[in-house]
C-alpha cells in the first residue's frame, strides 16, 4: 500500500515535471521562431540536394577520401565545411516519409501541406507565397531557378507554382511562364506537348534556348531566359554527372551563368536543385548518387567564389528536402569494413547501363555471356573463381546467383512478385542488381526505393548564416529567410 502511494506520487511528480518541461520547450520554440537579426543579405543562394541527407554527403566524402586501412580519411565537400550547420525535420502533413512537393513547399513558403501538393495549404486551395515571389515583388530582386531535372518538377515548381497536384505539369509550366522570374536553367519540361510550353514562355518574353554557345554567352543584358541543357536524357532531365562528357553544361556552369544574368545592385535569389541525387537514390545507384552530390558541391563552389567577392551581402544555404533510399554507410555482409574505392570501377549510371542492355537486345547480341562481358567492362565485377585485378570485385556464389536470377527475371518479365518488388523496386532487374552488388561490396546498404524520414542537415555560409544553427522544422528555413530578407 505504502509502495503504491509512493509510486503514485512519483508518477504525479513526473507528470507535473513533464508538463512544465513541455511548456518550457514550447516557450523556447516560439522564442527561437521569433528571433531577430540585423543581417541583411541581398544575394541569396539556396541549394537543394533532392534526396540528400547526411548519408549522401558523407558517402561522397568517403568515396573521394583515403580508403586505405591505417590512413582512413574523408575528403571534405566544400559545403560541409561551412561554419554553420543546422538540422531540419522533414515530415509533411501526411507522412514522416514525405515527398518533394510538400517539403519544397515548406522550404520555399514556410508551411506544411500534403504530399503531392505544391505551394498550397492543407486545404489544397489556399495559395501561399514563396521566398522567391516575395523578394521579387517586395524588393525588386531578380530570381533564378535551376534544376538538373525538369523545371516543372516538384522542387523547382515549389518556388513559383501553386497547385493541388504536382502531376499537373502543363499547368505548372504555364505558372512558370507567369512567374516573371528572370532565369530558368537545366532540364526541359514534362508534358511540353510538342514544345507548346516553350511557346507559352516565349509569348511572355522569355528567350528559350538549348544552344550551348548562346547559353554560355548569356549575361545581364539577355533579358528573361530559359536555358535548356543541350544534352538531355529521354526523360527531359540533364544527364547524371557520371555520364556527362565535355559537351555537357554542368550544374556549376548553369550557376555561373545564373550569376551573370541575375547580378544587379538591388539583389537576387537563386535556387539550384541537384534533382538527380534523388533519382539515383530511388534506383539505389550509389555511384550516380555520389557523382551528382559532388556536382552539386561544385555548383556551390561557384556561389562561394561570388560570396568572397561580395562579402557581407551574400548568403549561401545548402540543404536537402528529404532523404531518399535509406542509404547507409555499413552493410551486414561487410561488417565494420568499407571499400568505397572499388566503386570507382563503375563507369556509367544505371540509366546508361539500361540503355546499353536495350541496344544489345535490339541488335540481337544479348545473352548471359554478353552480359558478363558488359558487367566486367562497366562495373569491374567478374564471376566466382576468376582472376580480377581488384580481388574484391570477384562475385561470390550468392552474388552471382542474384545476377543470374535478375537476368532470368528480366527475360521472363517476372518483376511483380513480392520478392521481386523488394529486389528490384520496379527498376530494371539487371542494373539494380549490379548496383546492389557493387554497393554492398563497398559497404553501402539501402532500405528503400522511396523517401525516408531522416532529418536533413542545413549548411549555411555568409550574411545571416548564424540563424540556421540548431534543430528545427523545415518550415523554419523559409521563415528565417523571410526575416533575413525583411519580407512579409
Ligand atoms: Zn524522390
Short mmCIF file of C-alpha atoms and ligand atoms in Angstrom, two decimals:
data_model
loop_
_atom_site.label_atom_id
_atom_site.label_comp_id
_atom_site.label_asym_id
_atom_site.label_seq_id
_atom_site.Cartn_x
_atom_site.Cartn_y
_atom_site.Cartn_z
CA UNK A 1 0.00 0.00 0.00
CA UNK A 2 2.74 2.34 1.08
CA UNK A 3 4.68 1.40 -2.03
CA UNK A 4 1.68 2.12 -4.24
CA UNK A 5 1.22 5.56 -2.73
CA UNK A 6 4.87 6.39 -3.26
CA UNK A 7 4.70 5.14 -6.80
CA UNK A 8 1.61 7.25 -7.47
CA UNK A 9 3.28 10.36 -6.03
CA UNK A 10 6.23 9.69 -8.20
CA UNK A 11 4.06 9.36 -11.29
CA UNK A 12 2.25 12.63 -10.45
CA UNK A 13 5.58 14.37 -9.85
CA UNK A 14 6.86 13.10 -13.20
CA UNK A 15 3.66 14.25 -14.92
CA UNK A 16 3.95 17.74 -13.40
CA UNK A 17 7.61 17.92 -14.36
CA UNK A 18 6.76 16.73 -17.88
CA UNK A 19 4.10 19.40 -18.33
CA UNK A 20 6.44 22.13 -17.01
CA UNK A 21 9.12 20.77 -19.35
CA UNK A 22 6.66 20.73 -22.27
CA UNK A 23 5.68 24.32 -21.50
CA UNK A 24 9.33 25.31 -21.35
CA UNK A 25 10.02 23.66 -24.68
CA UNK A 26 7.04 25.41 -26.29
CA UNK A 27 8.25 28.76 -24.94
CA UNK A 28 11.76 28.04 -26.15
CA UNK A 29 10.49 27.08 -29.59
CA UNK A 30 8.44 30.23 -30.03
CA UNK A 31 11.38 32.28 -28.76
CA UNK A 32 13.58 30.65 -31.38
CA UNK A 33 10.99 31.22 -34.12
CA UNK A 34 10.69 34.89 -33.19
CA UNK A 35 14.44 35.54 -33.34
CA UNK A 36 15.64 38.85 -34.66
CA UNK A 37 18.70 39.57 -36.73
CA UNK A 38 20.50 42.61 -38.06
CA UNK A 39 21.85 40.65 -41.02
CA UNK A 40 20.51 41.66 -44.43
CA UNK A 41 21.84 39.60 -47.32
CA UNK A 42 20.96 40.81 -50.82
CA UNK A 43 22.38 37.91 -52.80
CA UNK A 44 20.85 34.64 -51.62
CA UNK A 45 21.76 31.20 -52.95
CA UNK A 46 19.57 28.24 -51.98
CA UNK A 47 20.98 24.85 -52.97
CA UNK A 48 18.72 21.82 -52.53
CA UNK A 49 20.14 18.35 -52.94
CA UNK A 50 16.94 16.42 -53.61
CA UNK A 51 17.07 13.26 -51.50
CA UNK A 52 20.33 14.42 -49.90
CA UNK A 53 20.90 13.93 -46.18
CA UNK A 54 23.99 13.01 -44.15
CA UNK A 55 24.43 9.52 -45.68
CA UNK A 56 24.65 11.02 -49.18
CA UNK A 57 27.08 13.81 -48.30
CA UNK A 58 29.29 11.56 -46.22
CA UNK A 59 29.26 8.80 -48.85
CA UNK A 60 30.67 11.41 -51.27
CA UNK A 61 33.34 12.30 -48.70
CA UNK A 62 34.27 8.64 -48.14
CA UNK A 63 34.28 7.94 -51.89
CA UNK A 64 36.80 10.72 -52.53
CA UNK A 65 38.67 10.11 -49.30
CA UNK A 66 41.52 7.77 -48.40
CA UNK A 67 40.15 4.23 -48.13
CA UNK A 68 43.47 2.66 -47.07
CA UNK A 69 43.29 0.97 -43.67
CA UNK A 70 45.53 2.74 -41.18
CA UNK A 71 45.19 6.05 -43.03
CA UNK A 72 41.40 6.35 -43.34
CA UNK A 73 40.41 9.94 -44.09
CA UNK A 74 37.45 11.87 -45.51
CA UNK A 75 37.82 14.25 -48.45
CA UNK A 76 35.52 17.06 -47.31
CA UNK A 77 32.98 18.58 -49.63
CA UNK A 78 33.04 22.38 -49.79
CA UNK A 79 29.65 22.98 -48.21
CA UNK A 80 30.16 20.56 -45.32
CA UNK A 81 32.92 22.94 -44.18
CA UNK A 82 30.52 25.89 -43.87
CA UNK A 83 30.71 27.45 -40.39
CA UNK A 84 27.02 26.97 -39.52
CA UNK A 85 25.20 23.65 -39.56
CA UNK A 86 21.58 23.05 -38.55
CA UNK A 87 19.16 20.16 -38.80
CA UNK A 88 15.67 20.29 -40.25
CA UNK A 89 12.82 17.81 -39.74
CA UNK A 90 11.09 16.92 -42.97
CA UNK A 91 7.71 15.33 -42.17
CA UNK A 92 4.75 16.82 -44.04
CA UNK A 93 1.06 16.88 -43.06
CA UNK A 94 0.51 13.34 -44.35
CA UNK A 95 3.76 11.45 -43.89
CA UNK A 96 7.01 11.09 -41.98
CA UNK A 97 8.45 9.91 -45.33
CA UNK A 98 7.36 12.99 -47.28
CA UNK A 99 7.63 13.85 -50.96
CA UNK A 100 9.38 16.73 -52.72
CA UNK A 101 6.21 18.74 -53.40
CA UNK A 102 5.32 19.24 -49.74
CA UNK A 103 8.88 19.51 -48.43
CA UNK A 104 9.98 22.03 -51.06
CA UNK A 105 6.79 24.00 -50.30
CA UNK A 106 7.82 24.08 -46.62
CA UNK A 107 11.34 25.21 -47.58
CA UNK A 108 10.11 27.87 -50.01
CA UNK A 109 6.96 29.10 -48.27
CA UNK A 110 7.09 28.23 -44.56
CA UNK A 111 4.07 25.96 -44.08
CA UNK A 112 3.20 22.26 -44.11
CA UNK A 113 0.99 20.62 -46.67
CA UNK A 114 0.04 17.21 -48.08
CA UNK A 115 2.45 15.09 -50.09
CA UNK A 116 1.90 15.91 -53.75
CA UNK A 117 0.71 19.49 -53.15
CA UNK A 118 2.76 22.46 -54.37
CA UNK A 119 2.51 25.94 -52.84
CA UNK A 120 -0.95 25.40 -51.30
CA UNK A 121 -2.02 24.66 -47.74
CA UNK A 122 -3.61 21.51 -46.35
CA UNK A 123 -6.98 22.64 -47.75
CA UNK A 124 -5.38 22.36 -51.23
CA UNK A 125 -6.99 25.72 -52.06
CA UNK A 126 -5.21 28.48 -50.16
CA UNK A 127 -2.10 29.56 -52.03
CA UNK A 128 0.98 30.63 -50.09
CA UNK A 129 3.75 32.90 -51.21
CA UNK A 130 7.32 31.75 -51.76
CA UNK A 131 10.54 33.47 -50.75
CA UNK A 132 11.30 33.89 -54.47
CA UNK A 133 7.95 35.61 -55.12
CA UNK A 134 8.30 37.83 -52.04
CA UNK A 135 11.79 39.14 -52.84
CA UNK A 136 10.80 39.76 -56.45
CA UNK A 137 7.57 41.61 -55.61
CA UNK A 138 8.59 43.41 -52.43
CA UNK A 139 12.27 44.13 -53.08
CA UNK A 140 12.57 44.10 -56.87
CA UNK A 141 15.21 41.36 -56.75
CA UNK A 142 15.88 39.17 -59.74
CA UNK A 143 15.13 35.45 -59.37
CA UNK A 144 16.68 32.35 -60.91
CA UNK A 145 15.64 28.69 -60.71
CA UNK A 146 17.99 25.89 -61.78
CA UNK A 147 17.38 22.15 -61.69
CA UNK A 148 19.22 19.14 -63.07
CA UNK A 149 15.80 17.55 -63.61
CA UNK A 150 12.76 19.01 -65.36
CA UNK A 151 11.88 22.60 -64.41
CA UNK A 152 8.18 21.85 -63.83
CA UNK A 153 9.07 19.04 -61.44
CA UNK A 154 8.06 19.41 -57.77
CA UNK A 155 11.12 21.08 -56.21
CA UNK A 156 11.68 23.91 -58.72
CA UNK A 157 7.89 24.33 -59.06
CA UNK A 158 7.57 24.89 -55.31
CA UNK A 159 9.32 28.26 -55.82
CA UNK A 160 6.88 29.61 -58.43
CA UNK A 161 3.73 27.41 -58.63
CA UNK A 162 0.58 26.95 -56.54
CA UNK A 163 -1.32 23.82 -57.48
CA UNK A 164 -3.11 20.96 -55.76
CA UNK A 165 -1.33 18.23 -57.75
CA UNK A 166 2.35 18.05 -58.63
CA UNK A 167 1.35 15.96 -61.66
CA UNK A 168 -0.42 18.80 -63.48
CA UNK A 169 2.78 19.51 -65.38
CA UNK A 170 1.28 21.57 -68.19
CA UNK A 171 -0.42 23.99 -65.76
CA UNK A 172 2.75 24.18 -63.70
CA UNK A 173 4.61 25.14 -66.90
CA UNK A 174 2.06 27.89 -67.50
CA UNK A 175 2.60 29.18 -63.96
CA UNK A 176 6.35 29.11 -64.61
CA UNK A 177 5.81 31.48 -67.55
CA UNK A 178 3.54 33.68 -65.42
CA UNK A 179 6.12 33.93 -62.61
CA UNK A 180 8.13 36.55 -64.46
CA UNK A 181 11.30 35.10 -62.91
CA UNK A 182 14.45 36.09 -64.77
CA UNK A 183 16.41 32.89 -65.26
CA UNK A 184 15.42 29.24 -65.58
CA UNK A 185 18.05 26.65 -66.43
CA UNK A 186 18.85 22.95 -66.51
CA UNK A 187 16.45 20.25 -67.66
CA UNK A 188 13.49 20.67 -70.02
CA UNK A 189 9.76 20.42 -69.28
CA UNK A 190 7.47 17.47 -68.66
CA UNK A 191 4.29 17.32 -70.79
CA UNK A 192 5.73 20.00 -73.04
CA UNK A 193 3.22 18.90 -75.68
CA UNK A 194 5.43 19.32 -78.74
CA UNK A 195 7.30 22.27 -77.22
CA UNK A 196 3.99 24.12 -76.64
CA UNK A 197 5.11 25.31 -73.20
CA UNK A 198 8.21 26.84 -74.78
CA UNK A 199 5.77 28.89 -76.89
CA UNK A 200 3.90 29.96 -73.75
CA UNK A 201 7.19 31.17 -72.26
CA UNK A 202 8.24 32.92 -75.48
CA UNK A 203 4.86 34.66 -75.70
CA UNK A 204 5.56 36.44 -72.41
CA UNK A 205 9.06 37.47 -73.38
CA UNK A 206 11.36 34.57 -72.48
CA UNK A 207 14.24 33.58 -74.70
CA UNK A 208 14.21 29.78 -74.72
CA UNK A 209 17.50 28.31 -75.91
CA UNK A 210 19.26 24.96 -75.88
CA UNK A 211 22.22 26.19 -77.91
CA UNK A 212 25.43 25.66 -75.98
CA UNK A 213 27.22 28.80 -77.27
CA UNK A 214 24.16 31.00 -76.72
CA UNK A 215 23.82 29.70 -73.16
CA UNK A 216 27.50 30.22 -72.40
CA UNK A 217 27.33 33.82 -73.63
CA UNK A 218 24.27 34.82 -71.55
CA UNK A 219 24.72 37.99 -69.49
CA UNK A 220 22.87 40.76 -67.63
CA UNK A 221 21.50 42.12 -70.93
CA UNK A 222 19.99 38.78 -72.02
CA UNK A 223 16.54 39.53 -70.60
CA UNK A 224 14.32 36.76 -69.24
CA UNK A 225 15.76 33.44 -70.32
CA UNK A 226 15.21 29.70 -70.09
CA UNK A 227 18.46 27.87 -70.78
CA UNK A 228 17.71 24.22 -71.55
CA UNK A 229 20.63 21.80 -71.38
CA UNK A 230 21.68 20.86 -74.95
CA UNK A 231 22.28 17.26 -73.81
CA UNK A 232 19.13 15.83 -72.26
CA UNK A 233 18.09 12.33 -71.28
CA UNK A 234 14.89 10.85 -72.72
CA UNK A 235 13.06 11.87 -69.53
CA UNK A 236 13.91 15.53 -70.12
CA UNK A 237 16.41 15.77 -67.26
CA UNK A 238 20.10 16.59 -67.51
CA UNK A 239 22.38 13.56 -67.63
CA UNK A 240 23.86 12.09 -64.49
CA UNK A 241 27.19 13.82 -63.81
CA UNK A 242 28.74 10.34 -64.12
CA UNK A 243 27.56 10.09 -67.75
CA UNK A 244 28.46 13.63 -68.85
CA UNK A 245 31.09 14.44 -71.45
CA UNK A 246 32.81 17.70 -72.46
CA UNK A 247 29.77 18.93 -74.43
CA UNK A 248 27.51 18.90 -71.40
CA UNK A 249 26.80 22.06 -69.46
CA UNK A 250 27.27 21.25 -65.78
CA UNK A 251 25.19 22.43 -62.85
CA UNK A 252 28.16 24.62 -61.82
CA UNK A 253 28.16 26.30 -65.24
CA UNK A 254 24.42 26.95 -65.00
CA UNK A 255 25.03 28.65 -61.63
CA UNK A 256 27.85 30.75 -63.11
CA UNK A 257 25.53 31.83 -65.94
CA UNK A 258 22.78 32.49 -63.44
CA UNK A 259 25.02 34.96 -61.62
CA UNK A 260 25.88 36.63 -64.95
CA UNK A 261 22.18 37.03 -65.82
CA UNK A 262 20.89 37.97 -62.36
CA UNK A 263 23.59 40.23 -60.95
CA UNK A 264 22.30 43.73 -60.18
CA UNK A 265 22.57 46.30 -57.39
CA UNK A 266 19.21 45.51 -55.75
CA UNK A 267 19.77 41.80 -55.19
CA UNK A 268 18.91 38.31 -56.41
CA UNK A 269 17.64 34.94 -55.20
CA UNK A 270 18.96 31.85 -56.95
CA UNK A 271 17.66 28.34 -56.16
CA UNK A 272 19.64 25.43 -57.59
CA UNK A 273 18.38 21.86 -57.24
CA UNK A 274 20.55 18.76 -57.60
CA UNK A 275 17.48 16.72 -58.53
CA UNK A 276 19.15 13.57 -59.74
CA UNK A 277 20.66 12.80 -56.34
CA UNK A 278 17.08 11.78 -55.53
CA UNK A 279 16.61 9.78 -58.73
CA UNK A 280 19.83 7.83 -58.12
CA UNK A 281 18.67 7.26 -54.53
CA UNK A 282 15.36 5.79 -55.72
CA UNK A 283 17.34 3.49 -58.02
CA UNK A 284 19.86 2.59 -55.30
CA UNK A 285 22.81 3.58 -57.51
CA UNK A 286 25.42 4.93 -55.08
CA UNK A 287 27.98 5.99 -57.68
CA UNK A 288 25.43 8.04 -59.64
CA UNK A 289 24.18 9.44 -56.31
CA UNK A 290 27.67 10.39 -55.14
CA UNK A 291 28.67 11.89 -58.52
CA UNK A 292 25.64 14.17 -58.53
CA UNK A 293 26.27 15.18 -54.89
CA UNK A 294 29.80 16.17 -55.95
CA UNK A 295 28.35 18.06 -58.96
CA UNK A 296 26.10 19.99 -56.55
CA UNK A 297 29.14 20.77 -54.38
CA UNK A 298 30.96 22.12 -57.45
CA UNK A 299 27.97 24.37 -58.12
CA UNK A 300 28.17 25.58 -54.50
CA UNK A 301 31.85 26.45 -55.07
CA UNK A 302 30.78 28.92 -57.79
CA UNK A 303 28.44 30.62 -55.33
CA UNK A 304 31.20 30.67 -52.74
CA UNK A 305 33.55 32.47 -55.17
CA UNK A 306 30.80 35.06 -55.62
CA UNK A 307 30.38 35.32 -51.83
CA UNK A 308 34.08 36.05 -51.40
CA UNK A 309 33.74 38.87 -53.98
CA UNK A 310 30.59 40.18 -52.24
CA UNK A 311 31.21 39.68 -48.51
CA UNK A 312 28.55 40.95 -46.05
CA UNK A 313 25.96 40.78 -48.84
CA UNK A 314 25.83 37.09 -49.76
CA UNK A 315 24.14 34.17 -48.03
CA UNK A 316 24.51 30.56 -49.18
CA UNK A 317 22.29 27.78 -47.85
CA UNK A 318 22.76 24.13 -48.78
CA UNK A 319 20.25 21.53 -47.66
CA UNK A 320 18.09 18.64 -48.85
CA UNK A 321 14.32 18.27 -48.96
CA UNK A 322 14.31 14.71 -47.54
CA UNK A 323 16.46 11.59 -47.68
CA UNK A 324 15.97 9.05 -50.47
CA UNK A 325 16.75 5.34 -50.47
CA UNK A 326 17.59 4.81 -46.81
CA UNK A 327 21.24 4.86 -47.75
CA UNK A 328 23.64 3.76 -45.05
CA UNK A 329 27.40 3.51 -44.74
CA UNK A 330 27.80 -0.01 -43.37
CA UNK A 331 26.33 -3.28 -44.63
CA UNK A 332 25.51 -6.59 -42.95
CA UNK A 333 27.84 -8.66 -45.13
CA UNK A 334 30.87 -6.36 -44.74
CA UNK A 335 30.57 -5.67 -41.01
CA UNK A 336 32.93 -2.90 -39.96
CA UNK A 337 34.73 -2.79 -43.30
CA UNK A 338 34.13 -0.45 -46.21
CA UNK A 339 35.79 -0.40 -49.61
CA UNK A 340 34.34 2.63 -51.40
CA UNK A 341 37.37 2.75 -53.72
CA UNK A 342 36.15 -0.35 -55.59
CA UNK A 343 33.09 1.63 -56.74
CA UNK A 344 35.41 3.72 -58.94
CA UNK A 345 35.24 0.76 -61.34
CA UNK A 346 31.60 1.61 -62.10
CA UNK A 347 31.84 3.72 -65.25
CA UNK A 348 28.20 4.54 -66.02
CA UNK A 349 24.89 5.15 -64.25
CA UNK A 350 22.12 2.56 -64.10
CA UNK A 351 20.28 4.58 -66.77
CA UNK A 352 23.20 4.41 -69.19
CA UNK A 353 23.62 0.68 -68.46
CA UNK A 354 19.89 0.08 -69.08
CA UNK A 355 20.31 1.78 -72.46
CA UNK A 356 23.39 -0.31 -73.21
CA UNK A 357 21.45 -3.51 -72.46
CA UNK A 358 18.49 -2.32 -74.56
CA UNK A 359 20.82 -1.64 -77.51
CA UNK A 360 22.40 -5.09 -77.23
CA UNK A 361 18.95 -6.68 -77.09
CA UNK A 362 17.86 -4.71 -80.17
CA UNK A 363 20.98 -5.87 -82.01
CA UNK A 364 20.19 -9.48 -81.09
CA UNK A 365 23.54 -9.87 -79.35
CA UNK A 366 22.36 -10.08 -75.76
CA UNK A 367 22.73 -13.24 -73.69
CA UNK A 368 24.20 -14.02 -70.26
CA UNK A 369 27.76 -14.35 -71.59
CA UNK A 370 27.50 -10.97 -73.30
CA UNK A 371 26.06 -9.50 -70.09
CA UNK A 372 29.08 -10.78 -68.13
CA UNK A 373 31.45 -9.04 -70.60
CA UNK A 374 29.50 -5.79 -70.20
CA UNK A 375 29.46 -6.18 -66.41
CA UNK A 376 33.24 -6.60 -66.31
CA UNK A 377 33.79 -3.56 -68.58
CA UNK A 378 31.36 -1.20 -66.83
CA UNK A 379 31.37 -2.38 -63.20
CA UNK A 380 34.63 -4.36 -62.90
CA UNK A 381 32.68 -7.30 -61.45
CA UNK A 382 33.64 -10.84 -62.54
CA UNK A 383 32.29 -14.36 -61.97
CA UNK A 384 33.32 -16.52 -58.98
CA UNK A 385 36.78 -18.08 -59.33
CA UNK A 386 38.02 -15.63 -61.97
CA UNK A 387 41.20 -13.55 -61.87
CA UNK A 388 40.47 -9.89 -61.21
CA UNK A 389 42.94 -7.01 -60.73
CA UNK A 390 40.64 -5.94 -57.91
CA UNK A 391 40.03 -9.18 -55.95
CA UNK A 392 37.15 -7.56 -54.02
CA UNK A 393 35.21 -7.33 -57.30
CA UNK A 394 35.06 -11.10 -57.80
CA UNK A 395 31.46 -12.04 -57.10
CA UNK A 396 30.77 -14.80 -54.58
CA UNK A 397 28.35 -17.60 -55.44
CA UNK A 398 25.46 -15.81 -53.69
CA UNK A 399 26.00 -12.58 -55.63
CA UNK A 400 26.44 -14.44 -58.91
CA UNK A 401 23.17 -16.32 -58.31
CA UNK A 402 21.43 -12.96 -57.70
CA UNK A 403 22.68 -11.68 -61.05
CA UNK A 404 21.59 -14.91 -62.80
CA UNK A 405 18.12 -14.57 -61.28
CA UNK A 406 17.94 -10.90 -62.35
CA UNK A 407 18.89 -11.90 -65.91
CA UNK A 408 16.20 -14.60 -65.97
CA UNK A 409 13.57 -12.33 -64.36
CA UNK A 410 14.30 -9.62 -66.93
CA UNK A 411 13.92 -12.17 -69.75
CA UNK A 412 10.67 -13.61 -68.43
CA UNK A 413 9.22 -10.36 -67.11
CA UNK A 414 9.00 -11.79 -63.59
CA UNK A 415 9.23 -8.49 -61.74
CA UNK A 416 5.88 -8.08 -59.98
CA UNK A 417 6.06 -10.71 -57.24
CA UNK A 418 6.54 -9.69 -53.60
CA UNK A 419 10.16 -10.85 -53.56
CA UNK A 420 10.91 -9.24 -56.93
CA UNK A 421 9.38 -5.94 -55.88
CA UNK A 422 11.70 -5.94 -52.87
CA UNK A 423 14.69 -6.94 -55.01
CA UNK A 424 14.16 -4.55 -57.93
CA UNK A 425 11.79 -1.79 -56.74
CA UNK A 426 10.28 -1.52 -60.21
CA UNK A 427 13.65 -0.88 -61.87
CA UNK A 428 15.38 -2.99 -64.49
CA UNK A 429 16.31 -6.19 -62.59
CA UNK A 430 19.81 -6.39 -64.09
CA UNK A 431 21.12 -2.89 -63.44
CA UNK A 432 19.69 -2.59 -59.94
CA UNK A 433 21.11 -5.99 -59.00
CA UNK A 434 24.52 -4.83 -60.25
CA UNK A 435 24.42 -1.59 -58.27
CA UNK A 436 23.25 -3.51 -55.20
CA UNK A 437 26.13 -5.98 -55.55
CA UNK A 438 28.86 -3.37 -56.01
CA UNK A 439 27.33 -1.05 -53.34
CA UNK A 440 27.09 -3.90 -50.83
CA UNK A 441 30.66 -5.00 -51.52
CA UNK A 442 31.75 -1.40 -50.88
CA UNK A 443 29.79 -1.32 -47.60
CA UNK A 444 26.68 0.62 -48.60
CA UNK A 445 23.22 -0.55 -47.60
CA UNK A 446 19.83 0.63 -48.87
CA UNK A 447 16.48 0.16 -47.12
CA UNK A 448 14.04 1.71 -49.61
CA UNK A 449 13.27 2.72 -53.18
CA UNK A 450 11.43 5.75 -51.82
CA UNK A 451 11.95 8.62 -49.37
CA UNK A 452 12.70 8.13 -45.68
CA UNK A 453 12.10 10.13 -42.51
CA UNK A 454 15.72 11.05 -41.78
CA UNK A 455 16.26 14.67 -40.73
CA UNK A 456 18.35 16.70 -43.15
CA UNK A 457 21.34 18.96 -42.39
CA UNK A 458 21.30 22.66 -43.31
CA UNK A 459 24.69 24.20 -44.11
CA UNK A 460 24.96 28.00 -44.16
CA UNK A 461 27.64 30.49 -45.07
CA UNK A 462 27.77 34.28 -45.14
CA UNK A 463 25.48 37.14 -44.14
CA UNK A 464 22.87 35.88 -41.67
CA UNK A 465 24.15 32.29 -41.72
CA UNK A 466 24.14 32.08 -37.90
CA UNK A 467 20.32 31.86 -37.71
CA UNK A 468 20.41 28.44 -39.41
CA UNK A 469 22.07 26.70 -36.43
CA UNK A 470 20.00 24.36 -34.24
CA UNK A 471 17.35 21.76 -34.93
CA UNK A 472 14.04 22.93 -36.32
CA UNK A 473 11.15 22.20 -38.63
CA UNK A 474 11.71 22.56 -42.39
CA UNK A 475 9.15 25.41 -42.44
CA UNK A 476 11.63 27.45 -40.35
CA UNK A 477 14.05 27.57 -43.31
CA UNK A 478 11.59 29.78 -45.21
CA UNK A 479 10.65 31.81 -42.13
CA UNK A 480 14.30 32.53 -41.39
CA UNK A 481 14.76 33.69 -44.99
CA UNK A 482 11.67 35.93 -44.79
CA UNK A 483 13.15 37.61 -41.69
CA UNK A 484 16.66 37.90 -43.13
CA UNK A 485 15.42 39.38 -46.41
CA UNK A 486 12.94 41.57 -44.49
CA UNK A 487 9.89 40.49 -46.48
CA UNK A 488 6.39 39.80 -45.20
ZN1 LIG B 1 12.12 11.34 -54.90
#
